[in-house]
CSV table of C-alpha atoms and ligand atoms in Angstrom, one decimal:
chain,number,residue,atom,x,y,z
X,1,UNK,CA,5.3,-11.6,-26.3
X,2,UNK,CA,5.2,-11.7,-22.4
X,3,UNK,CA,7.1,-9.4,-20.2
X,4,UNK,CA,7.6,-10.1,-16.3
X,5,UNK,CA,7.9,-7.7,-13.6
X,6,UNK,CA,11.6,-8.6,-13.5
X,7,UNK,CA,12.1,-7.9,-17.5
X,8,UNK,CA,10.2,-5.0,-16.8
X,9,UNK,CA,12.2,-3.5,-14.1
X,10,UNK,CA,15.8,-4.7,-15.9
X,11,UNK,CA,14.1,-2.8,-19.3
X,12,UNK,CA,13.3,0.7,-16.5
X,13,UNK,CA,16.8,0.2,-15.4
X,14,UNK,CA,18.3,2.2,-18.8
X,15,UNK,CA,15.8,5.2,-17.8
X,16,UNK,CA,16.7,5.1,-13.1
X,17,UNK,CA,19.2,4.4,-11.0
X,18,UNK,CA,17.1,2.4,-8.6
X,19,UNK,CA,16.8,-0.6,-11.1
X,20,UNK,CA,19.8,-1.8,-11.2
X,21,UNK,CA,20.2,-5.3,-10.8
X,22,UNK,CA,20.2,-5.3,-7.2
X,23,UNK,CA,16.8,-3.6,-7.3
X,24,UNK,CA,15.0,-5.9,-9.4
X,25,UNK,CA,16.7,-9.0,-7.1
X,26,UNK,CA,15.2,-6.9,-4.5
X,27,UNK,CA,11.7,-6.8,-6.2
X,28,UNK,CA,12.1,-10.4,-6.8
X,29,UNK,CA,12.1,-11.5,-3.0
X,30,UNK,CA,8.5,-9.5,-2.7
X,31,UNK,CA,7.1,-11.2,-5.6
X,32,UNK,CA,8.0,-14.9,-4.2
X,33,UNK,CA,6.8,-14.1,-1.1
X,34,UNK,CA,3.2,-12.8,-2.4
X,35,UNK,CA,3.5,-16.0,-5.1
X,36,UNK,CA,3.5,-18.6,-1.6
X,37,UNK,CA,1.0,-15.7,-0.2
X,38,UNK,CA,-1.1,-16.0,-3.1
X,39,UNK,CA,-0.9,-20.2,-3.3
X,40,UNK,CA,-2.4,-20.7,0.7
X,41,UNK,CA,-5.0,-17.8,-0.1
X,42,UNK,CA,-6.3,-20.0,-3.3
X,43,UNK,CA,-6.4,-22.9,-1.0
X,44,UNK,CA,-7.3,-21.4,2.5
X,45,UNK,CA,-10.7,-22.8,2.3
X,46,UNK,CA,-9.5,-26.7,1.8
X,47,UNK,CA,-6.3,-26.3,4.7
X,48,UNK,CA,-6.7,-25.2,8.1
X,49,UNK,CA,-5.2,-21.5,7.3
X,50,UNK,CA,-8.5,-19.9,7.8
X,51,UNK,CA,-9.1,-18.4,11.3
X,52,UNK,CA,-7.6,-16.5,14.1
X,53,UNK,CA,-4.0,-17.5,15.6
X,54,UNK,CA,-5.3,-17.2,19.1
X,55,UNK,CA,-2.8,-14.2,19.4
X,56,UNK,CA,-2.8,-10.1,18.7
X,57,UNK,CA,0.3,-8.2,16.5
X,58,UNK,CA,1.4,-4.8,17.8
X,59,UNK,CA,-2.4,-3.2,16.6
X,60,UNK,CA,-4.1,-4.9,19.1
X,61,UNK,CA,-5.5,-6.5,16.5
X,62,UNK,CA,-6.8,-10.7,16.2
X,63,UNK,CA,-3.9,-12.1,13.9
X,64,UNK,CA,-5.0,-14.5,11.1
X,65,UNK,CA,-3.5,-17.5,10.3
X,66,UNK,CA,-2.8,-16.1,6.9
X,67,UNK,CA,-1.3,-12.6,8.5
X,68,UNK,CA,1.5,-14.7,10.2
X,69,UNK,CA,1.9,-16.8,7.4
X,70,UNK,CA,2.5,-13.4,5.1
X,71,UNK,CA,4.5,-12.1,7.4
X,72,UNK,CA,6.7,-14.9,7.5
X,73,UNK,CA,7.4,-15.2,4.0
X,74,UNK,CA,7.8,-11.7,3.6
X,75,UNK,CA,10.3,-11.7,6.4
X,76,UNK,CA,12.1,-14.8,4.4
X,77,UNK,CA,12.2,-14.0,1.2
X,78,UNK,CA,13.5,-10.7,1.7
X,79,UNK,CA,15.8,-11.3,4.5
X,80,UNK,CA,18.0,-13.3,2.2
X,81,UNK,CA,19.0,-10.4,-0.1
X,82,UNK,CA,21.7,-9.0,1.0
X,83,UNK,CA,20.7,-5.4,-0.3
X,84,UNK,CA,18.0,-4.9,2.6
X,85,UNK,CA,19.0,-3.1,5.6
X,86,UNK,CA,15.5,-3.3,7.5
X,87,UNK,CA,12.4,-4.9,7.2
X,88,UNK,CA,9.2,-2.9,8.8
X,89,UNK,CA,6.0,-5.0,9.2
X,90,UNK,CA,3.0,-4.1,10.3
X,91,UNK,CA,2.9,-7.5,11.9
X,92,UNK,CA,5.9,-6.3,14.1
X,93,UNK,CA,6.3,-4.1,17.0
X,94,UNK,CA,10.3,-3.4,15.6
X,95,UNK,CA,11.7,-3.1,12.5
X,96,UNK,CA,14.0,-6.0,11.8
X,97,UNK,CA,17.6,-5.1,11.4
X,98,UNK,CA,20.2,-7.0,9.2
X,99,UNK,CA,23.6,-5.1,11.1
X,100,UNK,CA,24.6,-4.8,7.0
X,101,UNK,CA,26.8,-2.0,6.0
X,102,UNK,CA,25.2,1.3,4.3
X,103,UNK,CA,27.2,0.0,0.7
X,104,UNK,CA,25.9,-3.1,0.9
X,105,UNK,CA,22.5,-2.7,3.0
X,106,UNK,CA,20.9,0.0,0.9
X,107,UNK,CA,17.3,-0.4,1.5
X,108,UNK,CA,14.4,-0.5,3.8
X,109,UNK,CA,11.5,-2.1,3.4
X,110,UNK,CA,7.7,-1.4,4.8
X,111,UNK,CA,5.2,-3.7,4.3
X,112,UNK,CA,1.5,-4.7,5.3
X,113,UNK,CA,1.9,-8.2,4.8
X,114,UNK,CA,-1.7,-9.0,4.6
X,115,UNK,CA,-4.2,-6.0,4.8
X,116,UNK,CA,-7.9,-6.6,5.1
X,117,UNK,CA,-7.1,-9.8,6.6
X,118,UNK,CA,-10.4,-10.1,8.9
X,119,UNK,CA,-12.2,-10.1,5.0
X,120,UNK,CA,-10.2,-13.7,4.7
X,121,UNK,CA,-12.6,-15.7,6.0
X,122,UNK,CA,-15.9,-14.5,4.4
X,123,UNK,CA,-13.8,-14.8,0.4
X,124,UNK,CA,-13.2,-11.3,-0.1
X,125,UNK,CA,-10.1,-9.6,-1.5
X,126,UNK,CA,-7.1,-9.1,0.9
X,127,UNK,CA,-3.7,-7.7,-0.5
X,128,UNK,CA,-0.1,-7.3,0.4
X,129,UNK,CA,1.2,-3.2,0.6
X,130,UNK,CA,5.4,-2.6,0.4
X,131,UNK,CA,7.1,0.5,0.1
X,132,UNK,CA,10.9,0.8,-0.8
X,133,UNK,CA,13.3,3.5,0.9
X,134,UNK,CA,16.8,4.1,0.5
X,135,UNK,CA,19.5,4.3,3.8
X,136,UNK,CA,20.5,7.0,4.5
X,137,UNK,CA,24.3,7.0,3.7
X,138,UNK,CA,25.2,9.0,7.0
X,139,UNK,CA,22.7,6.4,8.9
X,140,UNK,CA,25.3,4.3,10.5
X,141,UNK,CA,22.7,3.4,13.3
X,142,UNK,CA,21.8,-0.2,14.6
X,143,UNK,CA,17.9,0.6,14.6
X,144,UNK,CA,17.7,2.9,11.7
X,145,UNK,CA,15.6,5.1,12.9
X,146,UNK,CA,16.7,7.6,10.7
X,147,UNK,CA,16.4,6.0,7.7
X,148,UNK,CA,12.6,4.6,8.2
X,149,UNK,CA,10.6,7.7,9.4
X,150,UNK,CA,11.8,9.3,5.9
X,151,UNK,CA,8.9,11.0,4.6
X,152,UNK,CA,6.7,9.6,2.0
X,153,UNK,CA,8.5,11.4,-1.1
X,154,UNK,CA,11.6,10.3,-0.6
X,155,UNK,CA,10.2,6.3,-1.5
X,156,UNK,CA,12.2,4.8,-4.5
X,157,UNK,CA,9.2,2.2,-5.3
X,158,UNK,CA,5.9,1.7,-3.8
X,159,UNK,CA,3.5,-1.1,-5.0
X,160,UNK,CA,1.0,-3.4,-3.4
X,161,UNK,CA,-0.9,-7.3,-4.4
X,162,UNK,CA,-4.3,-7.9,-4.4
X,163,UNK,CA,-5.5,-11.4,-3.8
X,164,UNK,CA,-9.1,-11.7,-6.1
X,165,UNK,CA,-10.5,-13.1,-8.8
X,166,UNK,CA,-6.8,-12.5,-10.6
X,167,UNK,CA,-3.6,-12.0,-8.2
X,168,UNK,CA,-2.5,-8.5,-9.8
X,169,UNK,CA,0.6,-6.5,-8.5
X,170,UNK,CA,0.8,-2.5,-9.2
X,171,UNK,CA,3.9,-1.0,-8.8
X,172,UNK,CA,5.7,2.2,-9.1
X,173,UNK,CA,9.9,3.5,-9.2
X,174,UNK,CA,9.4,6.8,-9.6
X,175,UNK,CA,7.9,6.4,-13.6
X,176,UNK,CA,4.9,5.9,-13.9
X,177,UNK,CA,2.2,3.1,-12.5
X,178,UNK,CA,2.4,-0.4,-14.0
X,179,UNK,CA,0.7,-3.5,-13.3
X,180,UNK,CA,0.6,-7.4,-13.7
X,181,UNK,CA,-1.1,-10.5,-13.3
X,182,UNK,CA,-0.4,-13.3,-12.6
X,183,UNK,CA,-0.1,-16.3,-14.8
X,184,UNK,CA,-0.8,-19.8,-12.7
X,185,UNK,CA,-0.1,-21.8,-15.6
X,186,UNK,CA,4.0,-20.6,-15.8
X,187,UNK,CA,3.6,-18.9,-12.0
X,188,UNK,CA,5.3,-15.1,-13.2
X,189,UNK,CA,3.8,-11.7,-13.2
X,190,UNK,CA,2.9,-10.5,-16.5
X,191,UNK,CA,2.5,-7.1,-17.8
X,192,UNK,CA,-1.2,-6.2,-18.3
X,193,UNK,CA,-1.2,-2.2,-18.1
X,194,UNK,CA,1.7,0.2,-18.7
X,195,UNK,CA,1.3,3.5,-17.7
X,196,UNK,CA,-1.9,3.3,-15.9
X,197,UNK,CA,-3.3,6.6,-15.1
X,198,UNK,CA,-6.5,7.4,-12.9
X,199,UNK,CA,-10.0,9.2,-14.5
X,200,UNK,CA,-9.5,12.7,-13.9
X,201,UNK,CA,-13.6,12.6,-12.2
X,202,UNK,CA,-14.8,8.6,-11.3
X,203,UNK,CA,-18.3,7.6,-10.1
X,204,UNK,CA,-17.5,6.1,-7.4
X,205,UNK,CA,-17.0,6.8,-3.4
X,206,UNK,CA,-15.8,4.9,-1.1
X,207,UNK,CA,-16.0,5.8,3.0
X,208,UNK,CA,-17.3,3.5,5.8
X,209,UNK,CA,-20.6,5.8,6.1
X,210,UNK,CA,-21.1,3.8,9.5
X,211,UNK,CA,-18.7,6.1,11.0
X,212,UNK,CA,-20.7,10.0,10.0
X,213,UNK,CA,-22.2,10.8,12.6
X,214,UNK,CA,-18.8,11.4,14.6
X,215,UNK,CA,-16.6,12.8,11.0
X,216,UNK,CA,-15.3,16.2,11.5
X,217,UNK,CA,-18.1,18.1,10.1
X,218,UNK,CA,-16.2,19.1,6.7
X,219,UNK,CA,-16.0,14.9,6.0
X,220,UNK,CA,-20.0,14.9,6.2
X,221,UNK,CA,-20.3,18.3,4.1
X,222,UNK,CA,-18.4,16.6,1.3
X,223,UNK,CA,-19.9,13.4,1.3
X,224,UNK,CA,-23.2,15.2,0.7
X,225,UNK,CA,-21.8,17.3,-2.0
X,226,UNK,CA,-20.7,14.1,-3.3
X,227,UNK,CA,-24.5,12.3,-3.3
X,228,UNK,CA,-26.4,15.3,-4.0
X,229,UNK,CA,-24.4,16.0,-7.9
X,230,UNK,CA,-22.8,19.4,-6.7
X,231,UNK,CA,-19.6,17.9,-8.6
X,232,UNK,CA,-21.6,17.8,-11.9
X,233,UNK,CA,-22.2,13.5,-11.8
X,234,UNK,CA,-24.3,10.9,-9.9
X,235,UNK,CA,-22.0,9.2,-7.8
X,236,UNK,CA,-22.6,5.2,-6.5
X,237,UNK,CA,-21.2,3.9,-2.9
X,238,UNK,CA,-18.6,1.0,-3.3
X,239,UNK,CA,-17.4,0.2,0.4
X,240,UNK,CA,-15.0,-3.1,0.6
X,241,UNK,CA,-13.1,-3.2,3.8
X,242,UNK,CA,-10.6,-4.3,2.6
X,243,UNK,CA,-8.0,-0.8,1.5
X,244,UNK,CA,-6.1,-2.6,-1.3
X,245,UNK,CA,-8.9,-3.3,-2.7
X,246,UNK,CA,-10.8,-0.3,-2.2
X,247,UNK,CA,-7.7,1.6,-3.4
X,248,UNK,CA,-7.1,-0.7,-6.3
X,249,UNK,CA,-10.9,0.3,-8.2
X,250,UNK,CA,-10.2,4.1,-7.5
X,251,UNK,CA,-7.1,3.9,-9.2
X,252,UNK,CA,-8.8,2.3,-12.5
X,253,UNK,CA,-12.4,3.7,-12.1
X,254,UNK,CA,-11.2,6.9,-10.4
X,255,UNK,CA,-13.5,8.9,-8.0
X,256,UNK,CA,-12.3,8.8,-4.2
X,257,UNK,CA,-11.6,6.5,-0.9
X,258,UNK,CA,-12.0,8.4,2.4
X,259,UNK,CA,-11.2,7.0,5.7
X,260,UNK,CA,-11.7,10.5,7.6
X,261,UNK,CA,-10.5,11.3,11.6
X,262,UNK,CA,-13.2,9.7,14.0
X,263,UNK,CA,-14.0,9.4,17.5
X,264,UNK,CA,-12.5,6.3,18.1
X,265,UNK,CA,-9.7,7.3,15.5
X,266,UNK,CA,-9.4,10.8,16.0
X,267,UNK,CA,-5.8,10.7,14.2
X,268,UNK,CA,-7.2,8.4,11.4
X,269,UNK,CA,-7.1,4.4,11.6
X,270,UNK,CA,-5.3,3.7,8.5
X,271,UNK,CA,-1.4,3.7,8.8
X,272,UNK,CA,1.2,5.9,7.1
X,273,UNK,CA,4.5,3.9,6.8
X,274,UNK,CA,2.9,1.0,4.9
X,275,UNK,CA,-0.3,1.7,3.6
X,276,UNK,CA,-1.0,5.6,3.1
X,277,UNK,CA,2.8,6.3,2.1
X,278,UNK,CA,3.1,3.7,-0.6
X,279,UNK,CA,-0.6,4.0,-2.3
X,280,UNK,CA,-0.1,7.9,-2.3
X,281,UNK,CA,3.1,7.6,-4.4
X,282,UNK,CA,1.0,5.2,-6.5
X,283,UNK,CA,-2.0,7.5,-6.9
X,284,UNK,CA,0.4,10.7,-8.0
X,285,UNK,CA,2.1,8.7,-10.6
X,286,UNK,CA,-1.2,8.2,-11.7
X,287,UNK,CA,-2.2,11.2,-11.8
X,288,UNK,CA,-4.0,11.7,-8.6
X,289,UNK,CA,-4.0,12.7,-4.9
X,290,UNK,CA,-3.4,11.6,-1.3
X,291,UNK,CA,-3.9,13.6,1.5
X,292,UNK,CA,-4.6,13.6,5.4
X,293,UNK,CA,-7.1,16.3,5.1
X,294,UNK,CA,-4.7,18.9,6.0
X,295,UNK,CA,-1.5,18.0,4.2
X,296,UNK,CA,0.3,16.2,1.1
X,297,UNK,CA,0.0,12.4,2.6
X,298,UNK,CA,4.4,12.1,1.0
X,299,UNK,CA,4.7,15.2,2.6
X,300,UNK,CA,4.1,13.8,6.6
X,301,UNK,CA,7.3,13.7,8.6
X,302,UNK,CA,6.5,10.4,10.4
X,303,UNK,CA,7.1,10.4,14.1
X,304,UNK,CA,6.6,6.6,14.7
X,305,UNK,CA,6.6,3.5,12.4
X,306,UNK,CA,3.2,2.6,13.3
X,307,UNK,CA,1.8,6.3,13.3
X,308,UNK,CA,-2.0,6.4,11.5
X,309,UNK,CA,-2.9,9.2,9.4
X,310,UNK,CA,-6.5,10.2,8.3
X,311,UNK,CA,-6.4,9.1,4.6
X,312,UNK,CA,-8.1,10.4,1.3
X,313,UNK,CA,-7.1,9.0,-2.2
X,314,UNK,CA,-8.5,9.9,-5.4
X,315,UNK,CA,-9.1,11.8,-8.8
X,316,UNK,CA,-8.0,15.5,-9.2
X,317,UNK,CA,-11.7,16.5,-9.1
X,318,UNK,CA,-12.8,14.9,-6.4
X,319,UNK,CA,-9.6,15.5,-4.4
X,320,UNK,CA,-9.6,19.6,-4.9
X,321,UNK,CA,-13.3,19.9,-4.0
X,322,UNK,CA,-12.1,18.5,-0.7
X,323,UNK,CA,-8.9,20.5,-0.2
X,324,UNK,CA,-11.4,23.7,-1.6
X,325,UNK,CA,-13.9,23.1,0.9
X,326,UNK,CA,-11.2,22.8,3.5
X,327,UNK,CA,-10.0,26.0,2.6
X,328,UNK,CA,-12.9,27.8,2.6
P,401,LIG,P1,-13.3,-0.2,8.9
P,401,LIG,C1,-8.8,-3.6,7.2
P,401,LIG,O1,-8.8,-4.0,8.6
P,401,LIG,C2,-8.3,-2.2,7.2
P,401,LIG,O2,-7.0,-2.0,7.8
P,401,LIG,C3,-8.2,-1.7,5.7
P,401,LIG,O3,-7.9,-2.7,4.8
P,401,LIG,C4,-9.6,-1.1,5.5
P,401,LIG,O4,-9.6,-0.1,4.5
P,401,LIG,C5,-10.0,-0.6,6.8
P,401,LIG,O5,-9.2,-1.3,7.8
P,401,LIG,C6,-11.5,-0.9,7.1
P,401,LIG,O6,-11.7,-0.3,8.4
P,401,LIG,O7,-13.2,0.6,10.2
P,401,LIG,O8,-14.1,0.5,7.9
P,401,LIG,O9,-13.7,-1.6,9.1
């Protein structure tokens, strides 16, 4: 007996408030767009999707073919339900706003339409981050300021696609971690692990180590605690470049992702809105930890939709040994 992500979100619905109906019609307009995401990725190799746009998005950064196409879709799919009162891309300089009132516009949505994107062109995995906030009631604003620098625990879901060998989707409301895969032959997400939890300890961690020699000296002390066994294991290197990904083999495998401050990103490189925010919510209903080094990641007040944040994910183990270190 199969179960979709839509069954699977009506069947949460007796248990929260967020799944009601209009929720899962919500969730449905993210899982299209990653569906039509997922069918040019399969095919990117045959059609002429590969390759740079000739343009740069709002990071400065060379947009794919494949990171407009994303965005696009995204920006379709869920600009049709009527429930969404601002869609946040990392594709876009400014959130885009629907002018819908707060009873019937009652969410906002964050995404990374396509993270890792550069890793398109050489086969490896790319994924799609979202995170789900609620208006503010009292936000009767036209840019919604308000409502989109929320911090990080106030998300009502959080989930994120990766493209690989299998197109799985994770996703959290709030009660606990669940994920699917997609079936090609009837084109649905199908649950394939309820209640997914991360290892306490993994044996794995993940850090670009090309960037060490200009860490804040703490990043480089742990590391090395890490490789020499001072946590009790032998720990391997698994480095993707690609953070859904990278993010998506801590949270079965457990261990810990670091993308520490450096001197070109002395604030951190990875973003908070739509890729820290939504994967920290994930890791602690999973039993794990996000952090910036110096705080609770859900716990940032964000300044600026774009803000970075340095970024470490993981086990409990692995995650106080860094906190304890800091502290000492
Ligand atoms: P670096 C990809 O460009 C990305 O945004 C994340 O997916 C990934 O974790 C990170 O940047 C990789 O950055 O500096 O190690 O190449």
């Amino acid at each position: 007996m199969i179960t979709t992500v839509q069954q699977h979100i009506l069947q949460q619905q007796q248990e929260i408030s967020e799944a009601t109906g209009r929720f899962s019609w919500l969730l449905s307009g993210i899982t299209l767009a990653t569906k039509m995401v997922e069918a040019k990725i399969r095919t990117a190799g045959l059609t002429d999707v590969l390759g740079v746009m000739g343009q740069t998005n709002v990071q400065g950064e060379q947009q794919q073919k494949l990171d407009v196409y994303a965005n696009q879709a995204l920006l379709h799919c869920l600009g049709l339900r009527d429930s969404v009162a601002a869609l946040v891309s990392e594709e876009d300089e400014e959130p885009v706003t629907f002018n819908r009132s707060v009873e019937t516009g009652k969410y906002i949505i964050v995404f990374d339409p396509l993270d890792g994107s550069s890793n398109i062109d050489v086969n490896v995995n790319v994924g799609t981050i979202f995170s789900v906030l609620r208006r503010l009631p009292s936000d009767h604003s036209s840019d919604l300021q308000a409502s989109i620098l929320q911090p990080g625990y106030t998300q009502v879901a959080a989930g994120y696609v990766v493209y690989g060998p299998s197109t799985v989707l994770v996703y959290t409301t709030g009660h606990g971690v669940h994920g699917f895969t997609l079936d090609p032959t009837i084109g649905a997400f199908v649950l394939t692990s309820e209640n997914m939890k991360m290892p306490e300890q993994g044996g794995y961690y993940s850090v670009n180590e090309a960037n060490a020699a200009t860490w804040p000296d703490e990043y480089r002390e742990y590391v090395g605690k890490l490789r020499s066994g001072a946590l009790g294991r032998q720990y391997s290197s698994r480095y993707i470049g690609s953070l859904v990904a990278d993010f998506h083999r801590t949270l079965l495998k457990g261990g810990v992702f670091l993308y520490p401050p450096t001197k070109d990103q002395p604030g951190g490189k990875l973003r908070l809105l739509y890729e820290a925010n939504p994967l920290a919510f994930i890791a602690e209903q999973a039993g794990g930890m996000a952090s910036s080094g110096q705080t609770r990641i859900l716990d940032i007040k964000p300044e600026g939709i774009h803000q970075r944040t340095p970024f470490i994910v993981g086990s409990k183990r692995e995650m106080q040994a860094l906190l304890d270190g800091r502290a000492k």
